[in-house]
PDB file of C-alpha atoms in Angstrom:
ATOM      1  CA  UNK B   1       0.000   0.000   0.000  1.00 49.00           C
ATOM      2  CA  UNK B   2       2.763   2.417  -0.059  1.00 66.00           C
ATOM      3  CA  UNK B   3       3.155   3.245  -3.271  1.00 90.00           C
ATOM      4  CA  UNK B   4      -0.723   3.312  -3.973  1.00 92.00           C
ATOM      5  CA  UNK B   5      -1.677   7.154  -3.930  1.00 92.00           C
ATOM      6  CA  UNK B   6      -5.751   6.649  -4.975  1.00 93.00           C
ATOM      7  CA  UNK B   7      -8.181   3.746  -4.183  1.00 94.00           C
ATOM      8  CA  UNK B   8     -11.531   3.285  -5.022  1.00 95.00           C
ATOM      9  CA  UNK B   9     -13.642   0.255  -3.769  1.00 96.00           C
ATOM     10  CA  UNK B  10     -16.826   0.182  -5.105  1.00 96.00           C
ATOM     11  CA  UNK B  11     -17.085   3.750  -6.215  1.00 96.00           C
ATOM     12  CA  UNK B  12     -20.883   4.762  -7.071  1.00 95.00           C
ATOM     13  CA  UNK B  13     -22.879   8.130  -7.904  1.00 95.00           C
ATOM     14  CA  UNK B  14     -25.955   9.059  -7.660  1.00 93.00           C
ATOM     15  CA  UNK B  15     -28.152  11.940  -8.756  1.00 90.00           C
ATOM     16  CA  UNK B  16     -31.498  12.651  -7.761  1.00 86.00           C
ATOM     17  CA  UNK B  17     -33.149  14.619 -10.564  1.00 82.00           C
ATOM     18  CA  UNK B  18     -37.096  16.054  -9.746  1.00 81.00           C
ATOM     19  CA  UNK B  19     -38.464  12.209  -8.936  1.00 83.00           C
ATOM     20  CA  UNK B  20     -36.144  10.589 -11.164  1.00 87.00           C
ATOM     21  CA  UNK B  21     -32.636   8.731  -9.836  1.00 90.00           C
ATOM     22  CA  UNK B  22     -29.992   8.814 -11.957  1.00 90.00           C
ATOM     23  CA  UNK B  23     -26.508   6.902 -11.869  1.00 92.00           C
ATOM     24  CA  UNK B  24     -23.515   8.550 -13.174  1.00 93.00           C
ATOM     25  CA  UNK B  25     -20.953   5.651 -12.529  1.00 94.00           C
ATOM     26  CA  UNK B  26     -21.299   2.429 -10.279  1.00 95.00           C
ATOM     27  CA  UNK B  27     -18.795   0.370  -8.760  1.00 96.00           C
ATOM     28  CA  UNK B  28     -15.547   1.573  -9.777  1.00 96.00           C
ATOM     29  CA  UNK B  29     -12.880  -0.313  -7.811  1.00 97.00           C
ATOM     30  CA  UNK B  30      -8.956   0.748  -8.826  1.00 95.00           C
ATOM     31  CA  UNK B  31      -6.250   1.364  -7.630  1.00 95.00           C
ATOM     32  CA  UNK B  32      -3.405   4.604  -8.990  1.00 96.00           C
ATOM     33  CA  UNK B  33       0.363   4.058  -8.141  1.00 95.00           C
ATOM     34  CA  UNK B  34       1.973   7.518  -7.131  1.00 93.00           C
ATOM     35  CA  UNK B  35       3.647   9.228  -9.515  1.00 94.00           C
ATOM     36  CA  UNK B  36       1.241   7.377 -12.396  1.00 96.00           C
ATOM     37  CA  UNK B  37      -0.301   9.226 -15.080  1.00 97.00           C
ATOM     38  CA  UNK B  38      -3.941   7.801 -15.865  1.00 97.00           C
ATOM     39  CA  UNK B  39      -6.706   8.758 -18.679  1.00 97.00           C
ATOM     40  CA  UNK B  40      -9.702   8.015 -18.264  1.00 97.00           C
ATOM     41  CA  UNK B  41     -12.077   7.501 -21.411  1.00 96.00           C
ATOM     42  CA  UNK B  42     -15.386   6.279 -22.701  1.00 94.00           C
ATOM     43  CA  UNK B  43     -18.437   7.325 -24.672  1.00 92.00           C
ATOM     44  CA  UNK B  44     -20.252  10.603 -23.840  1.00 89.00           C
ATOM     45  CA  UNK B  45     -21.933  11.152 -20.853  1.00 89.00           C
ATOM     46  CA  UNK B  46     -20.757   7.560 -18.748  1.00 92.00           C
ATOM     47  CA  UNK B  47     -19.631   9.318 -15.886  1.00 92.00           C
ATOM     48  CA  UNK B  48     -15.998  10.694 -16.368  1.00 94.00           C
ATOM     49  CA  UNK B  49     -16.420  14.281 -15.684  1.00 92.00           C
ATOM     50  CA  UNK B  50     -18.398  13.287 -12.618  1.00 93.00           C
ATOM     51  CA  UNK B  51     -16.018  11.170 -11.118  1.00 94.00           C
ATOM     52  CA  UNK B  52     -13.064  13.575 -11.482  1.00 93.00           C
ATOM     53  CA  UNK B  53     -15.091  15.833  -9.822  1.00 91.00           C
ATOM     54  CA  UNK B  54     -15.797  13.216  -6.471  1.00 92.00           C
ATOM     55  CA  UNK B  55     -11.837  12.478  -6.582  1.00 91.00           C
ATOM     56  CA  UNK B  56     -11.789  16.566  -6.520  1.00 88.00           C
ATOM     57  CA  UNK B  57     -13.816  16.626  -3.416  1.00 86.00           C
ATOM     58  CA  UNK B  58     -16.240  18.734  -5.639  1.00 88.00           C
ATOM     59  CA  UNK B  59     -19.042  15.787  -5.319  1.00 90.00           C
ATOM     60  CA  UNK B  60     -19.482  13.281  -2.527  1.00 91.00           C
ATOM     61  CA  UNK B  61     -19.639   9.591  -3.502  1.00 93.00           C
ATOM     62  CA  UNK B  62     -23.296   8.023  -2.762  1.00 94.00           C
ATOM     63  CA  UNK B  63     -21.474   4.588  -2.225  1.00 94.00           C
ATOM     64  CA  UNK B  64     -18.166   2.648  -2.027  1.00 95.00           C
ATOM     65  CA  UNK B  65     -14.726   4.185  -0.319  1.00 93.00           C
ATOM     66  CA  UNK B  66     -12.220   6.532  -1.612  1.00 91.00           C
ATOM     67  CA  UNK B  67      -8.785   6.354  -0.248  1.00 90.00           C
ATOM     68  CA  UNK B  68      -6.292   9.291  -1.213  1.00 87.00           C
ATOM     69  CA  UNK B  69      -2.905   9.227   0.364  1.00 84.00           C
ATOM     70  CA  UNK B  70      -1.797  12.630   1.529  1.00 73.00           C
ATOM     71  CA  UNK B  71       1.698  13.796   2.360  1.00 63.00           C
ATOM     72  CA  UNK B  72      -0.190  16.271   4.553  1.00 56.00           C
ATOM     73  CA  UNK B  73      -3.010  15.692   6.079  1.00 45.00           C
ATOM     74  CA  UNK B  74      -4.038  18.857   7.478  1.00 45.00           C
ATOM     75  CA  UNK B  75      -3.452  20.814   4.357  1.00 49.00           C
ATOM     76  CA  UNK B  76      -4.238  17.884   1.706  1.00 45.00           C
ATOM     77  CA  UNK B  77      -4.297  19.992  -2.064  1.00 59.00           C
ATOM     78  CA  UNK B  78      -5.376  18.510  -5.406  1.00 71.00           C
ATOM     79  CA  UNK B  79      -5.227  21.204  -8.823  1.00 75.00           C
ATOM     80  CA  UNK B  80      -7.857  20.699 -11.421  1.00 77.00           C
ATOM     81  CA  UNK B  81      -7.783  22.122 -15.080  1.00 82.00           C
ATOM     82  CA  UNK B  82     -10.658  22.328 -17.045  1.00 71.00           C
ATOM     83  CA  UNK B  83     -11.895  22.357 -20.439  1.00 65.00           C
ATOM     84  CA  UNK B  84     -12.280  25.573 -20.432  1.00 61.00           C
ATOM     85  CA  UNK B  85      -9.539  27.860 -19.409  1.00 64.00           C
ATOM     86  CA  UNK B  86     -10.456  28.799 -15.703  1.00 75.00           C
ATOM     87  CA  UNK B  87      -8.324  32.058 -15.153  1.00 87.00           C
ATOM     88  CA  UNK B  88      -8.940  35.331 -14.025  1.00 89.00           C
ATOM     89  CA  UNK B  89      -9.626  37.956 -16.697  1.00 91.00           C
ATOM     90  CA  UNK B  90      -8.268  41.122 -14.134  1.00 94.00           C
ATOM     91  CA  UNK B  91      -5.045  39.566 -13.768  1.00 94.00           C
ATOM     92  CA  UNK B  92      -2.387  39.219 -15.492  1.00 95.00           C
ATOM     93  CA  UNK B  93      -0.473  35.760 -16.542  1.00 95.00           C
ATOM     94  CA  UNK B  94       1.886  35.989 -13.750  1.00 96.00           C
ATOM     95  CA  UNK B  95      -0.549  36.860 -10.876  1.00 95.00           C
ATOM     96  CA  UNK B  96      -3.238  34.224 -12.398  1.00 94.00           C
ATOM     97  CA  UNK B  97      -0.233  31.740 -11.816  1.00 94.00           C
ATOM     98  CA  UNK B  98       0.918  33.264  -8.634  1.00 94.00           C
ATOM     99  CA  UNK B  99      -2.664  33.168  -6.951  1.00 91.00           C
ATOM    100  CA  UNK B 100      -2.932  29.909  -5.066  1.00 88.00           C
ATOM    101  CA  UNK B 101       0.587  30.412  -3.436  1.00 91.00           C
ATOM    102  CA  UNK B 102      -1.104  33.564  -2.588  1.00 91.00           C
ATOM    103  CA  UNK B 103      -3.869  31.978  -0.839  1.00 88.00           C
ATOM    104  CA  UNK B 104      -1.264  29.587   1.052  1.00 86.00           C
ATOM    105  CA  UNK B 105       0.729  32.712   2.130  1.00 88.00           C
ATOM    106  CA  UNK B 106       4.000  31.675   0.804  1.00 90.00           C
ATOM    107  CA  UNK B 107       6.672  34.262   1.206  1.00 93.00           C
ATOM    108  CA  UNK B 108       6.905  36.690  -1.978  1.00 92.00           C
ATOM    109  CA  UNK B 109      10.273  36.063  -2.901  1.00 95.00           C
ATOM    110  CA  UNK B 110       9.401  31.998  -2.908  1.00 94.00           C
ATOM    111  CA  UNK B 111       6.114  32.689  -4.635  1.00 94.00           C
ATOM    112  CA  UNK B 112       8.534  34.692  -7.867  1.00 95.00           C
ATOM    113  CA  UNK B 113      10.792  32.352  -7.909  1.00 95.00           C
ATOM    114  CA  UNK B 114       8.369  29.652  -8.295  1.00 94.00           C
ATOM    115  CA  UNK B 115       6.309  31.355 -10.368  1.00 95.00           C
ATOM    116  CA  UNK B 116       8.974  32.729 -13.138  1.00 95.00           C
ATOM    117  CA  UNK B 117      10.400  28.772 -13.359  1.00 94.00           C
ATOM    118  CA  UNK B 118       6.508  27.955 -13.969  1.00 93.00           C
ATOM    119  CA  UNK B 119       6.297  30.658 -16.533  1.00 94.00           C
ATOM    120  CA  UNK B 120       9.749  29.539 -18.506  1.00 93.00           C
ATOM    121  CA  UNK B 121       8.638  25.532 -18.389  1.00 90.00           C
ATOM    122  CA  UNK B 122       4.854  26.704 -20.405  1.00 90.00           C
ATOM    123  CA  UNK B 123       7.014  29.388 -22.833  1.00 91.00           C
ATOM    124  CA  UNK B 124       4.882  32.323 -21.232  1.00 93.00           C
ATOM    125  CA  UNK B 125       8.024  34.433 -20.406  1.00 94.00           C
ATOM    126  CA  UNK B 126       7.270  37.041 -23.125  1.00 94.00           C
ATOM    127  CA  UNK B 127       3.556  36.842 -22.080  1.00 94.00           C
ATOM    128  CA  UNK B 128       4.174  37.047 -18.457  1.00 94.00           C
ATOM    129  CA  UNK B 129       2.720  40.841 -18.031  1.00 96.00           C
ATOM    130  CA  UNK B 130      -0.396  39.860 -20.696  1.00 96.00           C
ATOM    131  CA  UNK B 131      -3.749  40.019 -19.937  1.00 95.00           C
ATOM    132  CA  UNK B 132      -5.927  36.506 -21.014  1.00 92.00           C
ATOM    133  CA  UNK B 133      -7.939  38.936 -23.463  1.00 93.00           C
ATOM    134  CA  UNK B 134      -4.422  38.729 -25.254  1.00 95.00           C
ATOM    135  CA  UNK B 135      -3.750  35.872 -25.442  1.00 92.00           C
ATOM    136  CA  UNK B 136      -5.017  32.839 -27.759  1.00 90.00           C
ATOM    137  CA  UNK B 137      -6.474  29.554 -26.275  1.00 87.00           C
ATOM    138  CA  UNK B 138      -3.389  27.903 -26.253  1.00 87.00           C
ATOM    139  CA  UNK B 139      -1.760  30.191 -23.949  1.00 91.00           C
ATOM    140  CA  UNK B 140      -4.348  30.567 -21.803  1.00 91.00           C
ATOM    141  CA  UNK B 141      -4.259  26.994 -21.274  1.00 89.00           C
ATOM    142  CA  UNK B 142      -0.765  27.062 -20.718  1.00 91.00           C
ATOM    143  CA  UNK B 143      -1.369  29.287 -17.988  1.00 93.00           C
ATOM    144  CA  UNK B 144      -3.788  26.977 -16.423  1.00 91.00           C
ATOM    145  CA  UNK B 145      -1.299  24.104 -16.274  1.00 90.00           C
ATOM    146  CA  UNK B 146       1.135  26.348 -14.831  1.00 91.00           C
ATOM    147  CA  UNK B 147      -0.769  27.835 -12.088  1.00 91.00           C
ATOM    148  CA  UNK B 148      -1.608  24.061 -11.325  1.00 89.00           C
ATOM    149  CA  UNK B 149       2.108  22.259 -11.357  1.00 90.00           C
ATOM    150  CA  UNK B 150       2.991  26.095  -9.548  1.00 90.00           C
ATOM    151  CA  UNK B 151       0.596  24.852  -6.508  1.00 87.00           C
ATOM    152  CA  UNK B 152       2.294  21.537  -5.940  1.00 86.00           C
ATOM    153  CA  UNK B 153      -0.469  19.638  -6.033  1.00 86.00           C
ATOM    154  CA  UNK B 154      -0.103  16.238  -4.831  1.00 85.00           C
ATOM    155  CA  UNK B 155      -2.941  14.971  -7.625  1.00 90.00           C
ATOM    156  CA  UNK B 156      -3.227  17.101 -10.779  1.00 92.00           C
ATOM    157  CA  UNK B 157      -6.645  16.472 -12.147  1.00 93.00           C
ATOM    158  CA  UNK B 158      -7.590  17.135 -15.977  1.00 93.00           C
ATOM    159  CA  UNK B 159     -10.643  17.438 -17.641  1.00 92.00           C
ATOM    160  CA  UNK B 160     -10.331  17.352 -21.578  1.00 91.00           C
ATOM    161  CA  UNK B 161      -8.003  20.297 -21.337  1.00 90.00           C
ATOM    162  CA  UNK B 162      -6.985  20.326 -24.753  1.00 90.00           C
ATOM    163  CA  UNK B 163     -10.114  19.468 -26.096  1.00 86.00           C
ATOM    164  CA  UNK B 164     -10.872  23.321 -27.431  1.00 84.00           C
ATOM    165  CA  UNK B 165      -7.550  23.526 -29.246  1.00 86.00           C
ATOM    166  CA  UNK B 166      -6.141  22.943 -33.004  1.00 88.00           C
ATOM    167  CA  UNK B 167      -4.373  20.276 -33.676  1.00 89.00           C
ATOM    168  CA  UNK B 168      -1.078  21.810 -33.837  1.00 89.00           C
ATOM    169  CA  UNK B 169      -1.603  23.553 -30.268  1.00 88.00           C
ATOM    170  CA  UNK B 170      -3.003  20.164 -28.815  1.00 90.00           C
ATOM    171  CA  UNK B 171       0.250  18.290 -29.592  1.00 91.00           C
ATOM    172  CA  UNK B 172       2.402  21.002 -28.322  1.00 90.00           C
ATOM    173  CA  UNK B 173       0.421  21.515 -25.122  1.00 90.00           C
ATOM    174  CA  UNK B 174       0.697  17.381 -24.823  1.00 93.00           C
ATOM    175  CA  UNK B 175       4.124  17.339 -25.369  1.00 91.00           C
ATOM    176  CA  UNK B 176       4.657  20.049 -22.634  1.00 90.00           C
ATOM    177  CA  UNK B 177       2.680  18.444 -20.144  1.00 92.00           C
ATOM    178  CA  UNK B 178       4.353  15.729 -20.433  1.00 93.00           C
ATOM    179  CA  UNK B 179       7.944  17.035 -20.007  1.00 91.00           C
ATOM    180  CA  UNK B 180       6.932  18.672 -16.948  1.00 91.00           C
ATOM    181  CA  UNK B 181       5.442  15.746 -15.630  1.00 93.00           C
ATOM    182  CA  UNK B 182       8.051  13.642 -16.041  1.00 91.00           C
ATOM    183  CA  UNK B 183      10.179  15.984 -14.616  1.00 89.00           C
ATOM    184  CA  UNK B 184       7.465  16.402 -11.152  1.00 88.00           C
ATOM    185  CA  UNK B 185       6.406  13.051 -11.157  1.00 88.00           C
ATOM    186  CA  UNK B 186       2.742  14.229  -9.845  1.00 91.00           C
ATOM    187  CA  UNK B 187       0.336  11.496 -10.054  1.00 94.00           C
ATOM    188  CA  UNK B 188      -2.203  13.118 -13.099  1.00 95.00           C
ATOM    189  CA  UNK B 189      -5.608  11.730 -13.954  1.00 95.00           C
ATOM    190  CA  UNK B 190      -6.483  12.454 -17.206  1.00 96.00           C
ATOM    191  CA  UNK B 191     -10.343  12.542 -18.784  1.00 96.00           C
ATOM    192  CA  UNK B 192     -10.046  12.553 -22.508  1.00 95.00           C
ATOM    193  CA  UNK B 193     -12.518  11.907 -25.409  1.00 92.00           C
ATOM    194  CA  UNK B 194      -9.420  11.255 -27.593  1.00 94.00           C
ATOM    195  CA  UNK B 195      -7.709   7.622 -27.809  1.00 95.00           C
ATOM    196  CA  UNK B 196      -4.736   9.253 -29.492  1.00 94.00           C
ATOM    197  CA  UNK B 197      -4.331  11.565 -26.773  1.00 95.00           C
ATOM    198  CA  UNK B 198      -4.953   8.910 -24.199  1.00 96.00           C
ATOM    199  CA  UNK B 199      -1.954   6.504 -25.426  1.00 96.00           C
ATOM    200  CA  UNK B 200       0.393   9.352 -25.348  1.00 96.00           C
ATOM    201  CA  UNK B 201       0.133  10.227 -22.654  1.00 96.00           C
ATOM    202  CA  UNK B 202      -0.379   7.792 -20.381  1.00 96.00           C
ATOM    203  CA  UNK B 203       0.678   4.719 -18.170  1.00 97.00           C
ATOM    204  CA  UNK B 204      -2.891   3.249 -18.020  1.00 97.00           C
ATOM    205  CA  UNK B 205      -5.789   3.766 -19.253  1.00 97.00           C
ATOM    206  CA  UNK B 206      -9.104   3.053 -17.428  1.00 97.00           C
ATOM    207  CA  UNK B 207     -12.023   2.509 -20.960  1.00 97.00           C
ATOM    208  CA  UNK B 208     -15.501   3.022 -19.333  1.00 96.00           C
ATOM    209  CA  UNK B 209     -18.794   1.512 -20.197  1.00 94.00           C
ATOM    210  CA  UNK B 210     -22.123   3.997 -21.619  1.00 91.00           C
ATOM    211  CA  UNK B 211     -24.080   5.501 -18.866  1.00 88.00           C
ATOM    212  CA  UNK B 212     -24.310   4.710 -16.069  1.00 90.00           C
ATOM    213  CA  UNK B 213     -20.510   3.680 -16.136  1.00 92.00           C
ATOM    214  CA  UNK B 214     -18.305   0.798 -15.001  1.00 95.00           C
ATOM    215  CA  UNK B 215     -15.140  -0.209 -15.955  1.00 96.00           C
ATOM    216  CA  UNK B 216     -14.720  -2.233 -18.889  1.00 95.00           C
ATOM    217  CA  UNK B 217     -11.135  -2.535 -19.455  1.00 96.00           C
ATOM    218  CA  UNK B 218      -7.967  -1.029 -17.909  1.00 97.00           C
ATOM    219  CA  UNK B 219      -4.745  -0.757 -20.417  1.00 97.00           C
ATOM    220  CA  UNK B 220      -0.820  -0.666 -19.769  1.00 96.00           C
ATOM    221  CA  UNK B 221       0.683   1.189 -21.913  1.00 95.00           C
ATOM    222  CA  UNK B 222       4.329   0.389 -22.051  1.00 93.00           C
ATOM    223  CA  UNK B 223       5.711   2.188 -24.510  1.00 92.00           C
ATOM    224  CA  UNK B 224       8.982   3.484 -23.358  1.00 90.00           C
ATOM    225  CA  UNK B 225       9.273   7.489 -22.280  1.00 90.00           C
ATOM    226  CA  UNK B 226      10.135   9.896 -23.492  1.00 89.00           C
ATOM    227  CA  UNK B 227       7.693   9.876 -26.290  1.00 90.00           C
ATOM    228  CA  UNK B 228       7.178  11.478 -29.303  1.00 86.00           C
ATOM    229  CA  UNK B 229       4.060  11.853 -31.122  1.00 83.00           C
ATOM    230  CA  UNK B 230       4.833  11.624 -34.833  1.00 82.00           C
ATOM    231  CA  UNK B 231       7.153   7.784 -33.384  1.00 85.00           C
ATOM    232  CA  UNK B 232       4.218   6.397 -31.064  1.00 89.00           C
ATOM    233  CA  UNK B 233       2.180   6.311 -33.510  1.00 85.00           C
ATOM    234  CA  UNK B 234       4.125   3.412 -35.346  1.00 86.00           C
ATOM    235  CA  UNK B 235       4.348   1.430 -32.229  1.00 88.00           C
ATOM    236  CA  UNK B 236       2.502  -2.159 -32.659  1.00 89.00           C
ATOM    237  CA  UNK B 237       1.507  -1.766 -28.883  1.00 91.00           C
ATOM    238  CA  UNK B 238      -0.119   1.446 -30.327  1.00 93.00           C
ATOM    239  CA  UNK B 239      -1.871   0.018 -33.049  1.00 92.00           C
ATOM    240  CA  UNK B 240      -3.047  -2.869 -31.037  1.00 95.00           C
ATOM    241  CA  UNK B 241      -4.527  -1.084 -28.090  1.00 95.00           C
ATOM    242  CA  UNK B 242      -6.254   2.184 -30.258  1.00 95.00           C
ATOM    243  CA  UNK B 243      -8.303  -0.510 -32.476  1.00 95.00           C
ATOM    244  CA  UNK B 244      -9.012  -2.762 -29.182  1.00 96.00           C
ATOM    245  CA  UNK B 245     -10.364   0.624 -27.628  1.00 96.00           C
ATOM    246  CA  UNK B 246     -11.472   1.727 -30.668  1.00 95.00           C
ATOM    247  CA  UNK B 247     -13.430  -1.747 -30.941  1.00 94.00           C
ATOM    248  CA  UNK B 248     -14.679  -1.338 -27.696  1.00 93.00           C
ATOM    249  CA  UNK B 249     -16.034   1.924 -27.296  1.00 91.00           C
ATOM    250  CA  UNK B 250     -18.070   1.533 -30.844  1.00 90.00           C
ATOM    251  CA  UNK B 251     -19.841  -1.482 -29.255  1.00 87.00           C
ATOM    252  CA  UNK B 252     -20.535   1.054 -25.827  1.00 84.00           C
ATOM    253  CA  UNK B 253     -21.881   3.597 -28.490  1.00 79.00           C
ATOM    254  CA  UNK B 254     -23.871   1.536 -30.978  1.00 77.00           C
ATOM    255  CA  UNK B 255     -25.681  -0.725 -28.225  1.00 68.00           C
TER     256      UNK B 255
END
């Protein structure tokens, strides 16, 4: 049990809508490794989003056990980015990163320092004094993975962050995220509507069932780090597990 950083046993939730009970996802029973990077994926609607948001803290499971490891217990702190670029339109791209050390009342001179190695990691130094009415969607996602890895979180949670983005800025973003992960070794959870993005990224994958949703397979995915997306890509592990998920989801969908 050392090493495991997130257990669920029997993980359910449960909506009550007018008269009407509905089930987001039912017994989901994993465990995550520290330091492991895990997407989660399945069709539309099956419960992802919702139980990010219960691993959050932002929703309260109806049944099972959740079991987060915390280096500190009185101060436990998970980051979450969204889909949508949650940053503050009155500040600028350094004080949007520097706000949760803020909140923590860290020192000034250690919230700079980590602040301007957060803003050289995402390539926001020339954007540092910006405004987010400046910048492109891209960048302001960049800032929101920043002001998360600035926080120290000891879980960084991600829902479809990239989703909203070209092509070109997707794989960038990916390819950033993962250099500073590997380099932080945060354990990241991952929701992503994209198998492609999924294998990248990485170590497991947990493929959900249609609504209300339960586990139907969970992937290794070996393929040695560091990666590159244009190499992956002609990977037989790759091609094996995108058509098995591939297979799998368009039975989920069609059913």
């Amino acid at each position: 049990m050392d090493d495991i950083k997130v257990e669920l046993k029997n993980l359910t939730k449960m909506f009550r809508i007018k008269k009407n009970i509905i089930t987001a996802f039912e017994d989901i029973s994993l465990k995550i490794k520290d330091g492991e990077f895990w997407c989660f994926v399945g069709p539309s609607g099956c419960g992802k989003t919702t139980l990010l948001r219960v691993l959050a803290g932002l929703e309260n499971p109806t049944d099972g056990t959740m079991y987060i490891k915390h280096m500190n217990i009185s101060k436990p702190l998970n980051s979450m980015v969204f889909q949508e670029h949650a940053i503050f339109p009155w500040m600028d791209v350094k004080n949007n990163i520097a706000y949760g050390l803020k909140m923590r009342k860290l020192k000034p001179n250690l919230i700079d320092e980590i602040v301007d190695f957060y803003i050289e990691k995402m390539g926001l130094t020339p954007f540092k004094n910006a405004y987010p009415h400046q910048l492109s969607g891209g960048m302001k996602q960049r800032v929101s993975i920043a002001r998360a890895f600035a926080n120290d979180p000891e879980i960084l949670l991600m829902d479809e962050p990239f989703a909203n983005l070209d092509e070109q800025n997707r794989v960038l973003l990916q390819q950033e995220l993962l250099k500073i992960w590997e380099e932080s070794k945060k354990t990241v959870i991952f929701v992503t509507h994209s198998i492609d993005e999924a294998i990248f990224l990485s170590d497991k994958i947990m493929l959900m069932t249609r609504h209300p949703g339960k586990i139907k397979n969970i992937y290794d995915i070996n393929i040695k780090r560091p990666r590159v997306i244009d190499n992956i890509r002609s990977e037989p592990q790759y091609v094996n597990i995108f058509q098995d998920i591939w297979s799998n989801l368009r039975e989920e969908v069609s059913n």
